[in-house]
Short mmCIF file of N, CA and C and ligand atoms in Angstrom, two decimals:
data_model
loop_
_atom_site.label_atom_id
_atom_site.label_comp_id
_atom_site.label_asym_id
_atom_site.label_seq_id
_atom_site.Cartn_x
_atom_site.Cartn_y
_atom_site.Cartn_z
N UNK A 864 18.75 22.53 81.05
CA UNK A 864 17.64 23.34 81.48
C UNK A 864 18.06 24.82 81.54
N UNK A 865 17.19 25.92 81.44
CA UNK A 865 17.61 27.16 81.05
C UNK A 865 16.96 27.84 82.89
N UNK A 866 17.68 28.21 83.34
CA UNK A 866 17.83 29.01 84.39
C UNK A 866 17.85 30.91 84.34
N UNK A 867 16.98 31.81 84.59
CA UNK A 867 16.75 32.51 84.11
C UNK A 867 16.56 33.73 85.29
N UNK A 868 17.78 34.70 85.91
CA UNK A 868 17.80 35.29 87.14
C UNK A 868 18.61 36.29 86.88
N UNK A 869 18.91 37.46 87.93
CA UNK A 869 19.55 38.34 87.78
C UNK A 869 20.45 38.14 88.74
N UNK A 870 22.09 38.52 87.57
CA UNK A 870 23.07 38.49 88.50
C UNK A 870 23.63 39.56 88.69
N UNK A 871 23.81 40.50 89.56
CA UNK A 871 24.57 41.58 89.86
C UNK A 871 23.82 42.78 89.39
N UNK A 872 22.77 42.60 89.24
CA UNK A 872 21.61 43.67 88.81
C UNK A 872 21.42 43.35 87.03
N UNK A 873 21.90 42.26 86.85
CA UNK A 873 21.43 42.57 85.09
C UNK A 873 20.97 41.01 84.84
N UNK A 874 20.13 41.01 83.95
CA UNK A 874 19.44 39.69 83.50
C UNK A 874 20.51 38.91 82.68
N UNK A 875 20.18 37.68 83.49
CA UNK A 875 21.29 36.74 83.46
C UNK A 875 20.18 35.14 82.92
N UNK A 876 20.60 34.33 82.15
CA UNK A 876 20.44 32.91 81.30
C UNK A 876 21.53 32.11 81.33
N UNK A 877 21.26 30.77 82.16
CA UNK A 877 22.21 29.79 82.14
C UNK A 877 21.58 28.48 81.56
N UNK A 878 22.42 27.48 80.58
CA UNK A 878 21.94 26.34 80.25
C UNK A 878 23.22 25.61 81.01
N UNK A 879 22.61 24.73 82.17
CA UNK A 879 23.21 23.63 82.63
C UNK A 879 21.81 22.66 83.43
N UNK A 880 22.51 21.64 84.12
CA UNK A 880 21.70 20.86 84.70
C UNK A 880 21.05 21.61 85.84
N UNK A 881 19.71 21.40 86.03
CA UNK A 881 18.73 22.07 87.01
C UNK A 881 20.08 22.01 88.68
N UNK A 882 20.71 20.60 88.88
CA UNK A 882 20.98 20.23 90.12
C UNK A 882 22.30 20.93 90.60
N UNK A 883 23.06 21.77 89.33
CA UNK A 883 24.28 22.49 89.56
C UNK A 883 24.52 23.17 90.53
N UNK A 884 25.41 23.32 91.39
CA UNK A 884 25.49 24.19 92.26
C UNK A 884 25.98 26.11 91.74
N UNK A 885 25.06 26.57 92.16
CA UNK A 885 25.32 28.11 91.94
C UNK A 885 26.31 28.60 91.55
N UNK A 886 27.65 27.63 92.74
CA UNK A 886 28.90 28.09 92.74
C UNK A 886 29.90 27.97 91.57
N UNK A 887 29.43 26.51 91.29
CA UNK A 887 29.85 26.27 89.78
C UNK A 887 29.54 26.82 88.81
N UNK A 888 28.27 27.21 88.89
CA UNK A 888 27.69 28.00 87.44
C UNK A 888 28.29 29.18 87.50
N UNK A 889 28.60 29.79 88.46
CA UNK A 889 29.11 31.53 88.80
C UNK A 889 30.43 31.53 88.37
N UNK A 890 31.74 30.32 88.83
CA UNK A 890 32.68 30.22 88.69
C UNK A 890 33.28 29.68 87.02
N UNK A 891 32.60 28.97 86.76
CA UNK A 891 33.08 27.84 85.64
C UNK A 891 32.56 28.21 84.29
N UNK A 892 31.31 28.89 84.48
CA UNK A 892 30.38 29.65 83.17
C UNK A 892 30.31 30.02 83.04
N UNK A 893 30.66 31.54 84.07
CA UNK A 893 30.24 32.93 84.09
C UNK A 893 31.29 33.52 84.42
N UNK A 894 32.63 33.00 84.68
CA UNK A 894 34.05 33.38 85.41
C UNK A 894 34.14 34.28 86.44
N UNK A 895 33.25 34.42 87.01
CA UNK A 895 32.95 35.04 88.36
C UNK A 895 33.54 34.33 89.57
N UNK A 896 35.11 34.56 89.66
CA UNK A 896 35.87 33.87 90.24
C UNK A 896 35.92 34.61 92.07
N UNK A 897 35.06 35.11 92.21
CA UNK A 897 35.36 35.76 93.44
C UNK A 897 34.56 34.84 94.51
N UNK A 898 33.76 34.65 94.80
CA UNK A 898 33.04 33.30 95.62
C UNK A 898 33.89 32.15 95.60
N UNK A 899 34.34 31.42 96.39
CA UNK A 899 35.40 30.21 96.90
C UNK A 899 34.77 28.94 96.76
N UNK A 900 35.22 28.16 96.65
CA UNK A 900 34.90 26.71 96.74
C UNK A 900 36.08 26.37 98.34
N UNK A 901 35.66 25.92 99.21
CA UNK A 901 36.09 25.87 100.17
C UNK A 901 35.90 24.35 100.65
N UNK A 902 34.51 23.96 101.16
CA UNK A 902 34.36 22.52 101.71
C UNK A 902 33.41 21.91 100.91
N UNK A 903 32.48 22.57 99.80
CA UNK A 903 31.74 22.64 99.49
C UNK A 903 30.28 21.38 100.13
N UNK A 904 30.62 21.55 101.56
CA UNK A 904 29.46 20.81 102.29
C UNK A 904 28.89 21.86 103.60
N UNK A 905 29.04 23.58 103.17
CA UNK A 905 28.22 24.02 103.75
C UNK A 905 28.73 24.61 105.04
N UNK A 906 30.13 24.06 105.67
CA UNK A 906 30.46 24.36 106.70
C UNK A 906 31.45 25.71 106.50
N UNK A 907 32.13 26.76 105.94
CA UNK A 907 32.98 27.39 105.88
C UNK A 907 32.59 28.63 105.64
N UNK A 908 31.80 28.78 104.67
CA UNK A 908 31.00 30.01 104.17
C UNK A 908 32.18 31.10 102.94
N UNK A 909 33.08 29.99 102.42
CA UNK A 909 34.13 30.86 101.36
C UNK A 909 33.50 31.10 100.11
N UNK A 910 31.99 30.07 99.95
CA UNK A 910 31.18 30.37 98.96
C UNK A 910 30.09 31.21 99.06
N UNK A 911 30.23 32.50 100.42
CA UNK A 911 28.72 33.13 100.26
C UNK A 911 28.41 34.13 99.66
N UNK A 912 27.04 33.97 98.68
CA UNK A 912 26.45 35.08 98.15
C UNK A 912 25.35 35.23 98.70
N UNK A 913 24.70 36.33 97.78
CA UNK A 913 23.85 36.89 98.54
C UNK A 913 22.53 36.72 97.52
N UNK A 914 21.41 36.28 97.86
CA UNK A 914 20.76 35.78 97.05
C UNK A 914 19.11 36.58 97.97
N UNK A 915 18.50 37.49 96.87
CA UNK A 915 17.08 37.83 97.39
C UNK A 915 17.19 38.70 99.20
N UNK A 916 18.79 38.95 99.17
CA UNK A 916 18.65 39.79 100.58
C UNK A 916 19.37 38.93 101.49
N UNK A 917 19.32 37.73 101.22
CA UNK A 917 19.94 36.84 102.22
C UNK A 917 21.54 36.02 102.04
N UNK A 918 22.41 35.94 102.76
CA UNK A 918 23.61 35.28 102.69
C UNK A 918 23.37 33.33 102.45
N UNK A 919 23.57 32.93 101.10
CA UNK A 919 23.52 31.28 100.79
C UNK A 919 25.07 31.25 100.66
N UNK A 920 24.66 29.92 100.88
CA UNK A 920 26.08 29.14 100.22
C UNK A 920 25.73 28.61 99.19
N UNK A 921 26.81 29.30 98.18
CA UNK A 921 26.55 28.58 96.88
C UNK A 921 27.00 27.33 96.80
N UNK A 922 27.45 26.70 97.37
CA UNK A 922 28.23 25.44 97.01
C UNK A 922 26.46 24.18 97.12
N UNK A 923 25.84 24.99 98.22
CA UNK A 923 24.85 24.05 98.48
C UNK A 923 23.53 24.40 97.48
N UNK A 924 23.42 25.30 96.93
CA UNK A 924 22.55 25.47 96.22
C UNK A 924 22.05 25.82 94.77
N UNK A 925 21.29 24.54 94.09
CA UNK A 925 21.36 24.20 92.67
C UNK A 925 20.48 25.35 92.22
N UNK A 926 21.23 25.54 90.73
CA UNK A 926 21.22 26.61 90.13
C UNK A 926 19.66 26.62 90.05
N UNK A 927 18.68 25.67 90.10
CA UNK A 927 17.42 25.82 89.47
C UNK A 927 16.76 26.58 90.80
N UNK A 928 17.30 26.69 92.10
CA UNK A 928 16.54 27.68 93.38
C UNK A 928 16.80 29.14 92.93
N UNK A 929 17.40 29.39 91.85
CA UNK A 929 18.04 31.31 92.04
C UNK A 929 16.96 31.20 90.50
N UNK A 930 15.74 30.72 90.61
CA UNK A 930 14.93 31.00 89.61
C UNK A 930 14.22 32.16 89.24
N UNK A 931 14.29 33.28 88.44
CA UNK A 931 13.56 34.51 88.76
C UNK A 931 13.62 35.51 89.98
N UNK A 932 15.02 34.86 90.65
CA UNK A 932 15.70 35.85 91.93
C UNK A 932 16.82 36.25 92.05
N UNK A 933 17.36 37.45 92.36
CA UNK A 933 18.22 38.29 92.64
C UNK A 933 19.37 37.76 93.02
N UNK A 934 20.59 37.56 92.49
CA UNK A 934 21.80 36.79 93.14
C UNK A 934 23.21 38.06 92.75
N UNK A 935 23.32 38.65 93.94
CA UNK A 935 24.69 39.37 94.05
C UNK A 935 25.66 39.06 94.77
N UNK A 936 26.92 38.84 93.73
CA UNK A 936 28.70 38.48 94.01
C UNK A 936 29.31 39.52 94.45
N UNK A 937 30.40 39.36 95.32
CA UNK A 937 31.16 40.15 95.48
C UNK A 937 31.53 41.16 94.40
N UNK A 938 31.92 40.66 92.98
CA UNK A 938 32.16 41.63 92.28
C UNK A 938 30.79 42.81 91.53
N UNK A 939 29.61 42.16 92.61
CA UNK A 939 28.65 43.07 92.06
C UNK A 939 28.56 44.31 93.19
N UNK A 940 29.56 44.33 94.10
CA UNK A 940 29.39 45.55 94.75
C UNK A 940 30.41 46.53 94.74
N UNK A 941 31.57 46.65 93.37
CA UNK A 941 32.41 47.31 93.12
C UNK A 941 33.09 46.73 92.24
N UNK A 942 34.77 47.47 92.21
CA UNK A 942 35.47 46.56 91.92
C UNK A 942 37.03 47.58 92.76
N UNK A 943 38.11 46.58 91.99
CA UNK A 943 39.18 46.85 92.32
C UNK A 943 40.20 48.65 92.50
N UNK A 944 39.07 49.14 91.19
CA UNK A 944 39.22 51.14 91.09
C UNK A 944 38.27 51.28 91.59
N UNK A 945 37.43 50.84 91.70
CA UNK A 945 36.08 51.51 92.46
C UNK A 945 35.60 50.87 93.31
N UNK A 946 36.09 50.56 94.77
CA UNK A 946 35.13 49.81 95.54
C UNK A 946 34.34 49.95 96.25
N UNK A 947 33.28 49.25 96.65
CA UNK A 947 32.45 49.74 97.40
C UNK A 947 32.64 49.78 98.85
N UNK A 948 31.61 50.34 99.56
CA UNK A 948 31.88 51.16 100.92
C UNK A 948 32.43 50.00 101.40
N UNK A 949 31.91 48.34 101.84
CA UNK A 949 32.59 47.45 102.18
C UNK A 949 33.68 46.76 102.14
N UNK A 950 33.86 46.68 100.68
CA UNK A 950 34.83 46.04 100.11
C UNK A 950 35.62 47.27 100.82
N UNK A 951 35.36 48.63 100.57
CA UNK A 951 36.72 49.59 100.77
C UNK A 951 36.76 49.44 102.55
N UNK A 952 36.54 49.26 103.27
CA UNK A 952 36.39 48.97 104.81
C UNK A 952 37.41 47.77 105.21
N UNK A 953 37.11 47.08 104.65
CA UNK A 953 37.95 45.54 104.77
C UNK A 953 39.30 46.05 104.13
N UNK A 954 39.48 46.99 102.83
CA UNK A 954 40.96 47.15 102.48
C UNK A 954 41.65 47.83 103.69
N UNK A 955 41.09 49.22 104.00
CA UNK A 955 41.29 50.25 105.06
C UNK A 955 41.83 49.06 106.03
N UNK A 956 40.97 48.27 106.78
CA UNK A 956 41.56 47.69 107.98
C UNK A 956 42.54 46.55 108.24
N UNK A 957 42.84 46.04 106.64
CA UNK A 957 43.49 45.38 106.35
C UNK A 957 43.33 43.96 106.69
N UNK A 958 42.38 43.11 106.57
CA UNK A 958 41.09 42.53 107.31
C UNK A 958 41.35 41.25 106.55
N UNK A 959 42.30 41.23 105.06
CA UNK A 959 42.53 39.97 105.13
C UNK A 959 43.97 39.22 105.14
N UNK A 960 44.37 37.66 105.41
CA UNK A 960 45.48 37.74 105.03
C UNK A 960 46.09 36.92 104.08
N UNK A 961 45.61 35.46 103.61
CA UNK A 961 45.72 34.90 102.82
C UNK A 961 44.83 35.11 101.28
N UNK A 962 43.28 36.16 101.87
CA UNK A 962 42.08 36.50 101.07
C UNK A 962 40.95 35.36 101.36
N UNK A 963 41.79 34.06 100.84
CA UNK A 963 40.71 33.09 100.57
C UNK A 963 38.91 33.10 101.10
N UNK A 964 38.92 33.54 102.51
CA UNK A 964 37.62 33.78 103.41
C UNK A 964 36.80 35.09 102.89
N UNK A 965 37.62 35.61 102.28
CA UNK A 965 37.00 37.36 102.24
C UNK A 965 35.88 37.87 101.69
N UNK A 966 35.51 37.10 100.03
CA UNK A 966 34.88 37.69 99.40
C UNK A 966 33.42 37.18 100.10
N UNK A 967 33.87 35.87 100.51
CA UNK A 967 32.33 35.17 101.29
C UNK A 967 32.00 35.87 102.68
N UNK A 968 32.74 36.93 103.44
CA UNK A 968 32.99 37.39 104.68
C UNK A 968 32.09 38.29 104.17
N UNK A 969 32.74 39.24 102.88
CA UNK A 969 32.32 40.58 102.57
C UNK A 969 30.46 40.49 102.31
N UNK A 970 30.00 39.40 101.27
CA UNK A 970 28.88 39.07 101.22
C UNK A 970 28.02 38.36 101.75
N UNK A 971 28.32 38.14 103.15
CA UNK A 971 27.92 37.82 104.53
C UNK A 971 27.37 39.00 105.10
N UNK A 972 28.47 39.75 105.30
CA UNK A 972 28.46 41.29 106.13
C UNK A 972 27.76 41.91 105.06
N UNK A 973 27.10 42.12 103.59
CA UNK A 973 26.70 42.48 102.96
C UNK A 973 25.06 42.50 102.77
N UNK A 974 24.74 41.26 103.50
CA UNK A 974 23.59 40.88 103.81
C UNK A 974 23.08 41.34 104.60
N UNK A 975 23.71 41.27 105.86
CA UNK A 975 23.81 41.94 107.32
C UNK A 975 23.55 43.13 107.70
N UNK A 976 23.91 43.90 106.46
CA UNK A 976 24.13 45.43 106.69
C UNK A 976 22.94 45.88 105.36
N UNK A 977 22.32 44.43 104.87
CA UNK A 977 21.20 45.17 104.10
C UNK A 977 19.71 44.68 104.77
N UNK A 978 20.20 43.74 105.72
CA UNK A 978 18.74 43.89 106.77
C UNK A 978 18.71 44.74 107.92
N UNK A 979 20.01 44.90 108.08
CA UNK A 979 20.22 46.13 109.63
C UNK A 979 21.27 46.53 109.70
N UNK A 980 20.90 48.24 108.86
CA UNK A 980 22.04 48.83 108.32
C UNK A 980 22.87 49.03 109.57
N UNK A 981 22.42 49.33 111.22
CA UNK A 981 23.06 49.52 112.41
C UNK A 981 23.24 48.47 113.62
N UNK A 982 23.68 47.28 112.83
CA UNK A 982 23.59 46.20 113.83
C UNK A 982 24.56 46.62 114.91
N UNK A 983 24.05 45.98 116.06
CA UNK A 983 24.80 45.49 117.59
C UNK A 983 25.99 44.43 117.15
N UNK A 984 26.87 45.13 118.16
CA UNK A 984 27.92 43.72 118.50
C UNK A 984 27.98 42.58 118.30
N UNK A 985 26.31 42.06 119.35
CA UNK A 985 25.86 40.60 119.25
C UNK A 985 25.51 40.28 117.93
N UNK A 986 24.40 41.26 117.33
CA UNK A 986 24.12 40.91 115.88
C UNK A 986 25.37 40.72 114.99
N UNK A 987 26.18 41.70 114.97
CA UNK A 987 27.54 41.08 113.45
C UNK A 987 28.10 39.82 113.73
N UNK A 988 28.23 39.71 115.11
CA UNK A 988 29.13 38.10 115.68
C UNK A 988 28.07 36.88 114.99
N UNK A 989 26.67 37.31 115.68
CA UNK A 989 25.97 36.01 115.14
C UNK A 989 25.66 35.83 113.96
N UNK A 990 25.48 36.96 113.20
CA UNK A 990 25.40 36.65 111.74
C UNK A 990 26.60 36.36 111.09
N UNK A 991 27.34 36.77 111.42
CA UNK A 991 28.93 36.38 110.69
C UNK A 991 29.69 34.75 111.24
N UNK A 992 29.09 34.51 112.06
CA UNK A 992 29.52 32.76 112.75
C UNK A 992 29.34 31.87 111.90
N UNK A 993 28.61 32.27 110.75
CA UNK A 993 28.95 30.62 110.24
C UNK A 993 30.43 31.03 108.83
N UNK A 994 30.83 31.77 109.11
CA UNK A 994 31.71 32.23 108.07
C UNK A 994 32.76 32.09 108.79
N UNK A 995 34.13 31.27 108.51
CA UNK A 995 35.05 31.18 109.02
C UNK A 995 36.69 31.55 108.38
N UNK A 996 37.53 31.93 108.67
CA UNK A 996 38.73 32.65 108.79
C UNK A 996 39.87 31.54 109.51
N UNK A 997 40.60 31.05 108.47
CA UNK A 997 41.74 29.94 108.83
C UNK A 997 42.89 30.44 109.54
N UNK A 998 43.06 31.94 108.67
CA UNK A 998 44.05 32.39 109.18
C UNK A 998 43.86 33.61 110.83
N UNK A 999 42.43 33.29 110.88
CA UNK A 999 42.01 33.78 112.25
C UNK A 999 42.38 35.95 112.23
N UNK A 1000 41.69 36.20 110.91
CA UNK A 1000 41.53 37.83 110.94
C UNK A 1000 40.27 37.72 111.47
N UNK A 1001 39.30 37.49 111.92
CA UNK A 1001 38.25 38.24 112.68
C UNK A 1001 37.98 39.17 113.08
N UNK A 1002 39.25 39.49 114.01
CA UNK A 1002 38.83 40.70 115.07
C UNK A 1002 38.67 41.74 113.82
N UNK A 1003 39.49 41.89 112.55
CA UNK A 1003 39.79 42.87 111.90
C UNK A 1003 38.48 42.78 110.83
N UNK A 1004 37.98 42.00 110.72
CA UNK A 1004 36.92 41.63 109.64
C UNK A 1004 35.88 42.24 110.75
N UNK A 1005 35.37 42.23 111.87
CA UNK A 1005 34.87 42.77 112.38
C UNK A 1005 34.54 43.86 112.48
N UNK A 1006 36.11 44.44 112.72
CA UNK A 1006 36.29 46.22 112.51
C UNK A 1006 36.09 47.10 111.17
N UNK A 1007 36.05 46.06 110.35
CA UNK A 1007 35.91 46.24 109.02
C UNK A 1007 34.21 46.14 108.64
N UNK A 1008 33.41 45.74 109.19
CA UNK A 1008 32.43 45.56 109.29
C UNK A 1008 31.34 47.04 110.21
N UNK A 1009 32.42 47.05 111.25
CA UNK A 1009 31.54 48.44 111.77
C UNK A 1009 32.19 49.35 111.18
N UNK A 1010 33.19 49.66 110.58
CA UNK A 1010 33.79 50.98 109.39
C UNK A 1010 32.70 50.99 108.53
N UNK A 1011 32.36 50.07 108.13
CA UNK A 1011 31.16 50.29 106.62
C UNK A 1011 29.97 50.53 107.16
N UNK A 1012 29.77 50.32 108.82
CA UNK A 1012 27.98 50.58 109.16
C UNK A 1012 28.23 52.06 109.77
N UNK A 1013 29.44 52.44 109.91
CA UNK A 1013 29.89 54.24 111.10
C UNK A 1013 29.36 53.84 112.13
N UNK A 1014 29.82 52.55 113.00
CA UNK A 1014 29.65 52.26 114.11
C UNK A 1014 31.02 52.64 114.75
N UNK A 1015 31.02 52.85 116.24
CA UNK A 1015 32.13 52.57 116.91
C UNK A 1015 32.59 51.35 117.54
N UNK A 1016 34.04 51.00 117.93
CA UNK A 1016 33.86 50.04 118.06
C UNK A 1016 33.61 49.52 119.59
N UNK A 1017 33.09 47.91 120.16
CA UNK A 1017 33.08 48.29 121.52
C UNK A 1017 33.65 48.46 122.59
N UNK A 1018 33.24 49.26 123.23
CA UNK A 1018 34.36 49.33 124.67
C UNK A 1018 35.42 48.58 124.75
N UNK A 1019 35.55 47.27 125.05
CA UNK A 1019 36.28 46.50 125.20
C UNK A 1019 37.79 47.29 124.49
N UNK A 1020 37.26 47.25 123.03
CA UNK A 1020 37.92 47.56 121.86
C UNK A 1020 38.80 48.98 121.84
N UNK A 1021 37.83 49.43 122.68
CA UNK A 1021 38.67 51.05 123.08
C UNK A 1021 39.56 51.86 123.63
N UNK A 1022 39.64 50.23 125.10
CA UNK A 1022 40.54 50.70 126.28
C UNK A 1022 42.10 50.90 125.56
S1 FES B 1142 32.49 26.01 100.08
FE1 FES B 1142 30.42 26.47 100.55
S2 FES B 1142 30.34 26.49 102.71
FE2 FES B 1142 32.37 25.86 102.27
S1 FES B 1143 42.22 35.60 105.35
FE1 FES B 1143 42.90 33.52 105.04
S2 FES B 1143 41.13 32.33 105.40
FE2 FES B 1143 40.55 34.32 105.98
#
């Protein structure tokens, strides 16, 4: 079946089975190796993109839902000479340590910061909770998170 969406701002055509998961099609067809395969049952968030404004997991969702809608990867918001304000936030704070969590962290917080460019405390924690960190960088993925919105960080954080 022919699947027919934009990836990273440019018109994108895939022939695989309607039931594929995103993640596979992004990774395996399109070598868009930056999105993770992690548990691929939804719990980890090493597969999140950002699809129509919102943070999915690709692992859970078949290629035939990103029909005629907007799907941006991590590598659609820079790259390695040129990164973007986020991606460059997370390098600055040094935010990862094994990587594996990151690119799904970054396009989590990517989402986040494109529905509310000035979120609260409470807001980055709760939107960023279902995205998890093995090697337990948080606090720094956090800080890395209010670097890219020019938030300060909170009190707590200050003493
Ligand atoms: S690989 Fe998709 S949520 Fe874990
Ligand atoms: S940096 Fe290793 S899982 Fe997050």
């Amino acid at each position: 079946m022919t699947t027919r969406f934009t990836l990273n701002g440019h018109a994108q055509t895939v022939e695989s089975d309607p039931t594929t998961p995103l993640l596979y099609v992004l990774r395996d067809d399109l070598r868009l190796n930056g999105a993770k395969f992690g548990c691929g049952l939804g719990q980890c968030g090493a597969c999140t993109v950002v699809v129509d404004n919102q943070a999915v997991f690709s692992c859970l969702l078949p290629i035939v839902a990103v029909e005629g809608r907007s799907v941006t990867t991590v590598e659609g918001l820079g790259t390695a000479a040129a990164p973007g304000a986020l991606q460059k936030a997370f390098e600055v704070e040094q935010a990862a340590q094994c990587g594996y969590c990151i690119a799904g962290m970054i396009m989590r917080a990517h989402a986040l910061l494109q529905q509310t460019p000035k979120p609260d405390e409470t807001q980055i924690r709760d939107y960023m909770q279902p995205n998890l960190c093995r090697c337990g960088t948080h606090m720094r993925i956090l800080r890395a998170i209010r670097r890219a919105a020019g938030l300060s960080p909170p009190a707590a954080e200050r003493a």
